[in-house]
């Protein structure tokens, strides 16, 4: 389990990084926590790895009343432990606490996990539920990609191969709104069998799900009677079976988690403990 | 007087090096700058298919790769190397034993089977080269799982009809007749899936051909260095005395490292000799999943007849054992299942028959517990079924079937895995059960269940009992040597994978020889120090090497006392040894063991102050030969221990589990262990073994299985998907109580403890879940998803 | 099939346990391999090479990370600490090392370096962990021998030893 050969650059200017990515089969590396295992298993064999850890300023976490902007080099741990982030958008740390284990969070980046676009991961669904976005830089300059446009297929994002994600933006929790996150995993720290995040804002109820379809999926349950929410959600999801869980079991977990996270988010909105 | 160390929780001497990163594991050998001659690294091309004919192998693209030194395929093998690997433990019932070649000849029978072997400057380059080898396969239909093996519409080996490698039956009395005549009868069908030892260190081999002394030095993470030595010598056509095998620190074994020779253990020294460079193979995790052995997979059919009290009158067991693609380790696992499933019980009449079947999957060889977890599952599920049928307490049904303490030695009339009688030496099962009931509060559980039910919680309790034959032969040996400094060097040939042998064996020597614990240094698994040995498996190290070391220390003590009696002009009976000094009781006359060591070796030359005392003008009766007839120079002793048959440890576990009514998640609330391995050498170490065994058992009960698809691909060959428990999956406390029923078979009264913790866990957890859910659990492991499926099936 | 390419070797400087090492490595060389095979620091063990087992955990600027998930060329910016660097200058074991010995928190010793680095850093963040926090601290490291019971005790014991050692903390 050793990577195939590749070239490596570690530019210290964004323009150089973007220029380097013009090479075919190049790949950006930030924390490397998803990329390096793929390299070692030779499931990914880029010809060039562009290490962006030398780019200045990308580790910033900027919190405003409007939301949280997380730089591409901000590690999960830094985001998770920021009291400012928790104050402005508590769903972010709620979900981050479920991302792998502390040691991986120390190196892995939140933006990296977004562009990795794994529908079994926590942060893509959080970004989708909150209606966040990421900012990328490429040969044509910068652009912003809304979460709704970002996740296009299994492990596939709409970030072009020659673009670098610079930051992610998680909108703030509106006053009076509430959030919750829960997941069922085989082991603590594993990818979830099913996970759910809820955002309750007045009458409006939305729930995002992970591990139940190819892309993180957000379902609007506004106006659906409490007893029917889970079934309404299941109509828009496509849980499948694998070696860890049958499709029927995943459907049961969707039911359980929908009720749990909606109740918890409602309590959170009313000032209760999430 | 020095405190006796036997029975004391002495801190480990091993820890110093492990805690400072100074352990020496195989991959550490010749690693780093200045570590010795630059070592080459090997990688193996492994079959991507479960069953295929090899039509052609094209290695032409490989030697061009910079840094590649050699590539070998079957065609490059000759002599014994070109013959199939040995069937290590032949058995008359193994009528169709088959083994692989070191490199596949014309057919592969599981994903991961070795096809080509590449040696390069480093492992990265070796893997690059492996990826450039082109093999033309004719893919054949695969036989995966016991159902497919039994159906036999496809064969693993063309010349093995029905995929049956062996069929073995043992009987005591007429079980079918006894069952037919019994007042009550039940039948059960049970299933246990595959798992694996999964030590955190994979297999490893380093070899160096020393041209100056014309010797092969081989380091292996094996559980049997003498076995590897003999196998390598035979396969490479070397005199055995020209091969040294050293097993340094080993990062866990649990059984998988007992098989030998693995292909790489032969190919590494072959290449090292041919290339005149040291060569290293370090198995990676992905390889470990598909090229190192698995265990456990069985399906079982049980018929039982019993009376109104639940007393067994007849037990008839038929089971099918999945041994994978080849049978290098013979029938050990199913034989153990078939004999040890009886546990602490008298079965009445007993008949057991098994078929050991080929599948196109990784080979199956003993994994900690070695067939016992399956046997325990069969017996204990049967006990629970009887209790449920009769409406009796599960502990009562077990108690009426126990072998009573006054019935030992108890001969079951069966042949055990060592070819010897299945005769239990000692035990006290009623006392164990009493302790367990108290430890888990069996009688208070009904109240606890009621209280939980009021909160909407579902809980269940289960128990299981086992007996484990430990310390099987044929023998182990030991050499104890007192140096002239008074330090004591001890060597025994079996190997160590974390069981604290250096500590426990030093305790035995310190006690017997009367020396300070800190002055004793123990070496294991080095054929240069002790060339006669068997290996570490079957919970035998403490019993076998512990006893041999005790005997060798006694011989050394006897010689020391004889020499001291001469030197001090005293009677042996008046001497004692305390902290390495032999003294005459009640006097101040004494002599250190180090000085006796000097005197024991008559010298011509003095090289330091101490040795002057042993030179020819200083000592000895000039009328007598300096070394007396029948004596030997040196203060040392060698001895061996070879018992008639195994000693039988036992234990009982109980657990309380909670099942989530919504998510079917399963949580262990309490886990209790009563354990009897005879006299304890070091209770701290024994408890550590139990903790580890129970955790491994919990892995096997709730998390770990080998998920093969129908084409024979292993779908979960990584730590992402093969779910070994982290701390978060193991209960916060495992309550342990000990019973010490000494074994009459060895001088220390000890029994083995290494495997015990793992044996009953699946049976206990199944029982507790069954109790919580109200329907039988007949297949393990069980996941929340599995439990969810069962709930749907049993929904009223 | 890939073309055979001659690999570029990068001249790098690694700071490990306070010592600067100069190395020439290809870009793909994992930090775990560089530590073990290029520097001979074999205390860092490799158990899975996909970031799950935790045996190769080292400290980068004092925080635990997986050495198998870092490229050596990318590790130059960090101050690396391996198990060999945990003891005091005179070889005196640190509180975590002592606690693991006292509590029999290791058997085969293979996963141990990863636990020691993890816990050493963990107790810096949380010097007095609760039982749950002690369990969480080691929740990303696999051990196949001990069943974790004694490792959890060792974390708590190490906290005791450290607080006794540095009452000012």
Coordinates of N, CA and C in Angstrom, one line a residue, chain A residues 54-250:
Chain A
X54 N 1.1 25.8 1.7 CA 2.0 26.9 1.8 C 1.3 28.2 1.4
X55 N 0.0 28.2 1.0 CA -0.6 29.4 0.6 C -1.0 30.2 1.9
X56 N -0.8 31.5 1.8 CA -1.0 32.3 3.0 C -2.5 32.6 3.2
X57 N -2.9 32.7 4.5 CA -4.2 33.2 4.8 C -5.3 32.3 4.7
X58 N -5.1 31.1 4.2 CA -6.2 30.2 4.0 C -6.7 29.5 5.2
X59 N -6.0 29.7 6.3 CA -6.4 29.0 7.5 C -7.4 29.8 8.4
X60 N -7.8 30.9 7.8 CA -8.7 31.8 8.6 C -10.1 31.3 8.8
X61 N -10.6 31.6 10.0 CA -12.0 31.3 10.2 C -12.6 32.7 10.6
X62 N -13.5 33.2 9.7 CA -14.0 34.5 9.8 C -15.5 34.4 10.2
X63 N -15.8 35.0 11.4 CA -17.2 34.9 11.8 C -17.8 36.3 11.8
X64 N -18.9 36.4 11.1 CA -19.7 37.7 11.2 C -21.1 37.4 11.6
X65 N -21.9 38.4 11.7 CA -23.3 38.1 12.1 C -24.0 37.4 11.0
X66 N -23.4 37.4 9.8 CA -24.1 36.8 8.7 C -23.7 35.3 8.6
X67 N -22.6 34.9 9.2 CA -22.3 33.5 9.1 C -20.8 33.2 9.3
X68 N -20.4 32.0 9.0 CA -19.1 31.6 9.2 C -18.4 31.3 7.9
X69 N -17.2 31.9 7.7 CA -16.4 31.6 6.6 C -15.2 30.8 7.0
X70 N -15.1 29.7 6.4 CA -14.0 28.8 6.9 C -13.0 28.7 5.7
X71 N -11.7 29.0 6.0 CA -10.7 28.9 5.0 C -10.3 27.5 4.6
X72 N -9.7 27.4 3.4 CA -9.4 26.0 2.9 C -8.4 25.3 3.8
X73 N -7.6 26.0 4.6 CA -6.6 25.3 5.4 C -7.0 25.3 6.9
X74 N -8.3 25.7 7.2 CA -8.7 25.6 8.6 C -9.0 24.2 8.9
X75 N -8.4 23.7 9.9 CA -8.5 22.2 10.3 C -9.9 22.1 11.0
X76 N -10.4 20.9 10.9 CA -11.7 20.6 11.5 C -11.6 21.0 13.0
X77 N -10.5 20.6 13.7 CA -10.4 20.9 15.1 C -10.6 22.4 15.4
X78 N -9.9 23.2 14.6 CA -10.0 24.7 14.8 C -11.4 25.2 14.7
X79 N -12.1 24.6 13.7 CA -13.5 25.1 13.5 C -14.4 24.5 14.6
X80 N -14.2 23.3 15.0 CA -15.0 22.6 16.0 C -14.8 23.4 17.4
X81 N -13.6 23.8 17.6 CA -13.4 24.4 19.0 C -13.6 25.9 19.0
X82 N -14.0 26.5 17.9 CA -14.2 28.0 17.9 C -15.5 28.3 18.6
X83 N -15.5 29.0 19.7 CA -16.7 29.4 20.3 C -17.5 30.4 19.5
X84 N -16.8 31.2 18.6 CA -17.5 32.1 17.8 C -18.4 31.3 16.7
X85 N -17.8 30.3 16.2 CA -18.5 29.5 15.2 C -19.7 28.9 15.9
X86 N -19.5 28.3 17.1 CA -20.7 27.7 17.8 C -21.8 28.7 18.1
X87 N -21.4 29.9 18.3 CA -22.4 30.9 18.6 C -23.2 31.3 17.4
X88 N -22.5 31.5 16.3 CA -23.2 32.0 15.1 C -23.9 30.8 14.3
X89 N -23.3 29.7 14.3 CA -23.9 28.5 13.6 C -23.6 27.2 14.3
X90 N -24.4 26.9 15.3 CA -24.0 25.8 16.2 C -24.1 24.4 15.5
X91 N -24.8 24.4 14.3 CA -24.8 23.1 13.6 C -23.5 22.6 13.1
X92 N -22.6 23.6 12.9 CA -21.3 23.3 12.3 C -20.5 22.4 13.4
X93 N -20.3 22.9 14.6 CA -19.6 22.0 15.6 C -20.4 20.8 15.9
X94 N -21.7 20.9 16.0 CA -22.5 19.7 16.3 C -22.2 18.5 15.3
X95 N -22.1 18.9 14.0 CA -21.8 17.9 13.0 C -20.3 17.5 13.0
X96 N -19.4 18.5 13.2 CA -18.0 18.2 13.2 C -17.6 17.2 14.3
X97 N -18.3 17.2 15.4 CA -17.9 16.3 16.5 C -18.1 14.9 16.0
X98 N -18.8 14.6 14.9 CA -19.0 13.3 14.4 C -18.0 12.9 13.3
X99 N -17.2 13.9 12.9 CA -16.3 13.6 11.8 C -15.1 12.8 12.3
X100 N -15.0 11.6 11.9 CA -13.8 10.7 12.2 C -13.4 10.8 13.7
X101 N -12.1 10.8 13.9 CA -11.6 11.0 15.3 C -10.7 12.2 15.4
X102 N -10.5 12.6 16.6 CA -9.8 13.9 16.9 C -8.5 13.9 16.1
X103 N -7.7 12.8 16.0 CA -6.4 12.9 15.3 C -6.6 13.2 13.9
X104 N -7.6 12.7 13.2 CA -7.9 13.0 11.8 C -8.4 14.4 11.7
X105 N -9.2 14.9 12.7 CA -9.7 16.2 12.6 C -8.6 17.3 12.8
X106 N -7.5 16.9 13.5 CA -6.4 17.8 13.7 C -5.7 18.2 12.3
X107 N -5.8 17.3 11.4 CA -5.1 17.5 10.1 C -6.1 17.8 9.0
X108 N -7.3 17.1 9.0 CA -8.2 17.3 8.0 C -8.9 18.6 8.0
X109 N -9.3 19.1 6.8 CA -9.9 20.4 6.7 C -11.4 20.3 6.3
X110 N -12.1 21.3 6.8 CA -13.5 21.3 6.6 C -13.8 21.5 5.1
X111 N -13.1 22.4 4.5 CA -13.3 22.6 3.1 C -13.0 21.4 2.2
X112 N -11.9 20.7 2.6 CA -11.5 19.5 2.0 C -12.6 18.5 2.0
X113 N -13.2 18.3 3.1 CA -14.3 17.3 3.2 C -15.5 17.7 2.4
X114 N -15.7 19.0 2.2 CA -16.8 19.4 1.3 C -16.5 19.1 -0.1
X115 N -15.3 19.4 -0.6 CA -15.1 19.2 -2.0 C -14.8 17.7 -2.3
X116 N -14.5 16.9 -1.3 CA -14.4 15.5 -1.5 C -15.8 14.9 -1.8
X117 N -16.9 15.6 -1.3 CA -18.3 15.4 -1.8 C -18.7 14.0 -1.5
X118 N -18.4 13.5 -0.3 CA -18.9 12.2 0.1 C -20.2 12.3 0.7
X119 N -21.2 11.6 0.1 CA -22.6 11.8 0.7 C -22.8 11.1 2.0
X120 N -21.7 10.3 2.4 CA -21.8 9.7 3.7 C -21.1 10.6 4.8
X121 N -20.5 11.7 4.3 CA -19.8 12.6 5.3 C -20.8 13.6 5.8
X122 N -20.4 14.2 7.0 CA -21.2 15.1 7.7 C -21.3 16.5 7.1
X123 N -20.2 17.0 6.7 CA -20.2 18.5 6.4 C -20.9 18.8 5.1
X124 N -20.9 17.9 4.0 CA -21.6 18.3 2.8 C -23.1 18.5 3.1
X125 N -23.7 17.6 4.0 CA -25.1 17.8 4.3 C -25.4 19.0 5.1
X126 N -24.4 19.4 5.9 CA -24.6 20.6 6.7 C -24.6 21.8 5.8
X127 N -23.7 21.9 4.9 CA -23.6 23.0 3.9 C -24.9 23.1 3.1
X128 N -25.4 21.9 2.7 CA -26.6 21.9 1.9 C -27.8 22.3 2.7
X129 N -27.9 21.9 3.9 CA -29.1 22.2 4.7 C -29.1 23.7 5.0
X130 N -27.9 24.3 5.3 CA -27.9 25.7 5.6 C -27.9 26.6 4.4
X131 N -27.8 26.0 3.2 CA -27.8 26.8 2.0 C -26.5 27.6 1.9
X132 N -25.4 27.0 2.3 CA -24.1 27.6 2.2 C -23.5 27.6 0.8
X133 N -22.2 27.9 0.8 CA -21.6 27.9 -0.6 C -20.1 27.8 -0.3
X134 N -19.4 27.6 -1.4 CA -17.9 27.7 -1.4 C -17.4 28.6 -2.4
X135 N -16.3 29.2 -2.2 CA -15.6 30.0 -3.1 C -14.4 29.3 -3.7
X136 N -14.3 29.4 -5.0 CA -13.2 28.7 -5.7 C -12.5 29.7 -6.6
X137 N -11.2 29.3 -6.8 CA -10.4 30.2 -7.7 C -9.8 29.3 -8.8
X138 N -9.9 29.8 -10.0 CA -9.4 29.0 -11.2 C -8.9 29.9 -12.2
X139 N -8.5 29.4 -13.3 CA -7.9 30.2 -14.4 C -8.8 31.4 -14.8
X140 N -10.1 31.2 -14.7 CA -11.0 32.3 -15.1 C -11.3 33.2 -13.9
X141 N -10.6 33.1 -12.8 CA -10.9 33.9 -11.6 C -11.7 33.2 -10.6
X142 N -12.3 34.0 -9.7 CA -13.0 33.4 -8.6 C -14.5 33.2 -8.9
X143 N -15.1 32.2 -8.3 CA -16.5 32.1 -8.4 C -17.1 31.5 -7.1
X144 N -18.3 31.7 -6.9 CA -19.0 31.1 -5.8 C -19.9 30.0 -6.2
X145 N -19.8 28.9 -5.6 CA -20.7 27.7 -5.9 C -21.7 27.5 -4.8
X146 N -23.0 27.6 -5.0 CA -23.9 27.3 -4.0 C -23.9 25.8 -3.7
X147 N -24.2 25.5 -2.4 CA -24.3 24.1 -2.0 C -25.2 23.3 -2.9
X148 N -26.3 23.9 -3.4 CA -27.2 23.2 -4.2 C -26.6 22.8 -5.6
X149 N -25.6 23.5 -5.9 CA -24.9 23.2 -7.2 C -23.6 22.4 -7.1
X150 N -23.2 22.3 -5.8 CA -21.9 21.7 -5.5 C -21.8 20.2 -5.7
X151 N -22.8 19.5 -5.1 CA -22.7 18.1 -5.0 C -23.4 17.4 -6.2
X152 N -22.7 16.9 -7.1 CA -23.4 16.5 -8.4 C -23.4 15.0 -8.5
X153 N -22.7 14.2 -7.7 CA -22.8 12.8 -7.9 C -21.9 12.1 -6.8
X154 N -21.9 10.8 -6.8 CA -21.1 10.1 -5.7 C -19.6 10.6 -5.8
X155 N -19.1 11.1 -4.7 CA -17.7 11.6 -4.7 C -17.4 12.6 -5.8
X156 N -18.4 13.3 -6.2 CA -18.2 14.2 -7.4 C -18.8 15.6 -7.1
X157 N -17.9 16.6 -7.1 CA -18.3 18.0 -6.9 C -18.2 18.8 -8.2
X158 N -18.8 19.9 -8.2 CA -18.7 20.8 -9.4 C -17.5 21.7 -9.5
X159 N -16.6 21.5 -8.5 CA -15.3 22.2 -8.6 C -14.5 21.6 -9.7
X160 N -14.1 22.5 -10.6 CA -13.3 22.0 -11.8 C -12.0 21.5 -11.4
X161 N -11.4 20.6 -12.2 CA -10.1 20.0 -11.8 C -9.0 21.1 -11.7
X162 N -9.2 22.2 -12.4 CA -8.1 23.3 -12.3 C -8.5 24.4 -11.3
X163 N -9.5 24.1 -10.5 CA -9.9 25.1 -9.5 C -9.5 24.7 -8.1
X164 N -9.3 25.7 -7.3 CA -9.0 25.4 -5.8 C -10.1 26.0 -5.0
X165 N -10.6 25.3 -4.1 CA -11.6 25.8 -3.2 C -10.9 26.6 -2.1
X166 N -11.3 27.9 -2.0 CA -10.6 28.8 -1.0 C -11.3 28.9 0.3
X167 N -12.6 28.7 0.3 CA -13.3 28.9 1.6 C -14.7 28.3 1.4
X168 N -15.3 28.1 2.6 CA -16.7 27.7 2.6 C -17.5 28.7 3.5
X169 N -18.7 28.9 3.1 CA -19.5 29.8 3.9 C -20.8 29.1 4.4
X170 N -20.9 29.1 5.8 CA -22.1 28.6 6.4 C -22.9 29.7 7.0
X171 N -24.1 30.0 6.4 CA -24.9 31.1 6.9 C -25.2 31.0 8.4
X172 N -25.4 32.1 9.0 CA -25.7 32.1 10.5 C -27.0 31.5 10.8
X173 N -27.2 31.1 12.0 CA -28.5 30.6 12.4 C -29.4 31.8 12.7
X174 N -30.5 32.0 12.0 CA -31.4 33.1 12.2 C -31.9 33.1 13.6
X175 N -32.2 34.3 14.1 CA -32.7 34.4 15.5 C -34.0 33.5 15.6
X176 N -34.1 32.8 16.6 CA -35.3 32.0 16.8 C -35.3 30.7 16.1
X177 N -34.3 30.4 15.3 CA -34.3 29.1 14.6 C -33.5 28.1 15.5
X178 N -33.6 26.9 15.1 CA -32.9 25.8 15.9 C -32.4 24.8 14.9
X179 N -31.3 24.1 15.4 CA -30.6 23.1 14.6 C -30.3 21.9 15.5
X180 N -30.2 20.8 14.8 CA -29.8 19.5 15.5 C -29.1 18.6 14.5
X181 N -28.2 17.7 15.1 CA -27.5 16.7 14.3 C -27.5 15.4 15.0
X182 N -27.7 14.4 14.3 CA -27.6 13.0 14.9 C -27.2 12.0 13.9
X183 N -26.6 11.0 14.3 CA -26.3 9.9 13.3 C -26.1 8.6 14.0
X184 N -26.3 7.5 13.3 CA -26.1 6.2 13.8 C -25.0 5.6 13.0
X185 N -23.9 5.3 13.7 CA -22.7 4.7 13.0 C -22.5 3.3 13.7
X186 N -21.8 2.4 12.9 CA -21.5 1.1 13.6 C -20.5 1.3 14.7
X187 N -19.4 2.1 14.5 CA -18.5 2.4 15.6 C -18.5 3.9 15.7
X188 N -18.2 4.4 16.9 CA -17.9 5.8 17.1 C -16.8 6.2 16.2
X189 N -17.1 7.3 15.4 CA -16.1 7.8 14.5 C -16.2 7.3 13.1
X190 N -17.0 6.3 12.9 CA -17.2 5.7 11.5 C -18.1 6.6 10.7
X191 N -18.0 6.4 9.4 CA -19.1 7.0 8.5 C -20.4 6.5 9.0
X192 N -21.4 7.4 9.0 CA -22.7 7.0 9.5 C -23.4 6.0 8.6
X193 N -24.2 5.1 9.2 CA -25.1 4.3 8.4 C -26.2 5.2 7.9
X194 N -26.7 6.1 8.7 CA -27.6 7.2 8.4 C -27.3 8.3 9.3
X195 N -27.4 9.5 8.8 CA -27.3 10.7 9.7 C -28.3 11.7 9.2
X196 N -28.6 12.6 10.1 CA -29.6 13.7 9.8 C -29.3 14.9 10.5
X197 N -29.5 16.0 9.8 CA -29.4 17.4 10.4 C -30.7 18.1 10.2
X198 N -31.1 18.8 11.2 CA -32.4 19.5 11.0 C -32.2 21.0 11.2
X199 N -33.0 21.8 10.5 CA -33.1 23.2 10.7 C -34.5 23.6 10.8
X200 N -34.9 24.1 12.0 CA -36.3 24.5 12.2 C -36.3 26.0 12.4
X201 N -37.1 26.7 11.6 CA -37.2 28.1 11.6 C -38.6 28.5 11.6
X202 N -39.2 28.8 12.7 CA -40.7 29.1 12.7 C -41.4 27.8 12.3
X203 N -42.2 28.0 11.3 CA -43.0 26.8 10.8 C -42.2 26.0 9.8
X204 N -41.1 26.6 9.4 CA -40.3 25.9 8.3 C -39.4 24.8 8.9
X205 N -39.5 23.6 8.4 CA -38.7 22.5 8.9 C -38.0 21.9 7.7
X206 N -36.7 21.8 7.8 CA -35.9 21.1 6.7 C -35.0 20.2 7.4
X207 N -34.8 19.0 6.7 CA -33.9 18.0 7.3 C -32.9 17.5 6.1
X208 N -31.7 17.5 6.5 CA -30.7 17.0 5.5 C -30.2 15.6 5.9
X209 N -30.0 14.7 5.0 CA -29.6 13.3 5.3 C -28.3 12.9 4.6
X210 N -27.6 12.1 5.4 CA -26.4 11.6 4.8 C -26.5 10.0 4.7
X211 N -25.7 9.5 3.8 CA -25.7 8.0 3.6 C -26.9 7.4 3.1
X212 N -27.9 8.2 2.6 CA -29.1 7.6 2.0 C -29.3 7.9 0.6
X213 N -28.4 8.6 -0.1 CA -28.5 8.7 -1.5 C -27.1 9.1 -2.0
X214 N -27.0 9.3 -3.3 CA -25.7 9.6 -3.9 C -25.1 10.9 -3.5
X215 N -26.0 11.8 -3.2 CA -25.5 13.2 -2.8 C -26.2 13.5 -1.5
X216 N -25.7 14.5 -0.8 CA -26.4 14.9 0.4 C -27.7 15.5 0.0
X217 N -28.8 15.0 0.7 CA -30.1 15.4 0.3 C -30.9 16.1 1.4
X218 N -31.4 17.3 1.0 CA -32.2 18.1 2.0 C -33.7 17.9 1.6
X219 N -34.5 17.7 2.6 CA -35.9 17.5 2.4 C -36.7 18.6 3.1
X220 N -37.6 19.3 2.5 CA -38.4 20.3 3.1 C -39.6 19.6 3.7
X221 N -39.7 19.7 5.0 CA -40.9 19.0 5.7 C -41.8 20.0 6.3
X222 N -41.7 21.2 5.8 CA -42.6 22.3 6.3 C -44.1 21.9 6.1
X223 N -44.8 22.0 7.1 CA -46.3 21.7 6.9 C -46.7 20.3 7.0
X224 N -45.7 19.4 7.0 CA -46.0 18.0 7.0 C -46.3 17.6 8.5
X225 N -47.5 16.9 8.7 CA -47.8 16.5 10.1 C -46.7 15.7 10.7
X226 N -46.4 15.9 12.0 CA -45.3 15.2 12.6 C -45.3 13.7 12.3
X227 N -46.4 13.1 12.4 CA -46.5 11.6 12.2 C -46.1 11.2 10.8
X228 N -46.2 12.1 9.8 CA -45.9 11.7 8.4 C -44.6 12.2 7.9
X229 N -43.8 12.9 8.8 CA -42.6 13.5 8.3 C -41.6 12.5 7.7
X230 N -41.4 11.4 8.5 CA -40.4 10.4 8.1 C -40.8 9.8 6.7
X231 N -42.0 9.5 6.6 CA -42.4 8.9 5.3 C -42.3 9.9 4.2
X232 N -42.6 11.1 4.5 CA -42.4 12.2 3.4 C -41.0 12.3 3.0
X233 N -40.1 12.2 4.0 CA -38.7 12.3 3.7 C -38.3 11.1 2.9
X234 N -38.7 9.9 3.3 CA -38.3 8.7 2.6 C -38.7 8.7 1.1
X235 N -39.8 9.4 0.8 CA -40.2 9.5 -0.6 C -39.1 10.2 -1.5
X236 N -38.3 11.0 -0.8 CA -37.3 11.7 -1.6 C -35.9 11.1 -1.4
X237 N -35.8 10.0 -0.7 CA -34.5 9.4 -0.4 C -34.5 8.0 -1.0
X238 N -33.3 7.5 -1.1 CA -33.1 6.2 -1.8 C -32.1 5.4 -1.0
X239 N -32.5 5.0 0.2 CA -31.5 4.2 1.0 C -31.3 2.9 0.3
X240 N -30.0 2.4 0.3 CA -29.7 1.1 -0.3 C -29.0 0.3 0.7
X241 N -28.9 -1.0 0.4 CA -28.3 -1.9 1.3 C -26.8 -2.1 1.0
X242 N -26.0 -2.4 2.0 CA -24.6 -2.7 1.8 C -24.2 -3.7 2.9
X243 N -22.9 -3.9 3.0 CA -22.5 -5.0 4.0 C -22.8 -4.6 5.5
X244 N -23.1 -3.3 5.7 CA -23.3 -2.9 7.1 C -24.8 -2.7 7.5
X245 N -25.6 -2.6 6.5 CA -27.0 -2.3 6.8 C -27.9 -2.6 5.6
X246 N -29.0 -3.2 5.8 CA -30.0 -3.4 4.7 C -30.7 -2.1 4.4
X247 N -31.3 -2.0 3.3 CA -32.1 -0.8 2.9 C -33.2 -0.6 3.9
X248 N -33.8 -1.7 4.3 CA -35.0 -1.6 5.2 C -34.5 -1.0 6.6
X249 N -33.3 -1.4 7.0 CA -32.8 -0.9 8.3 C -32.5 0.6 8.1
X250 N -31.9 1.0 7.0 CA -31.6 2.4 6.8 C -32.9 3.2 6.8

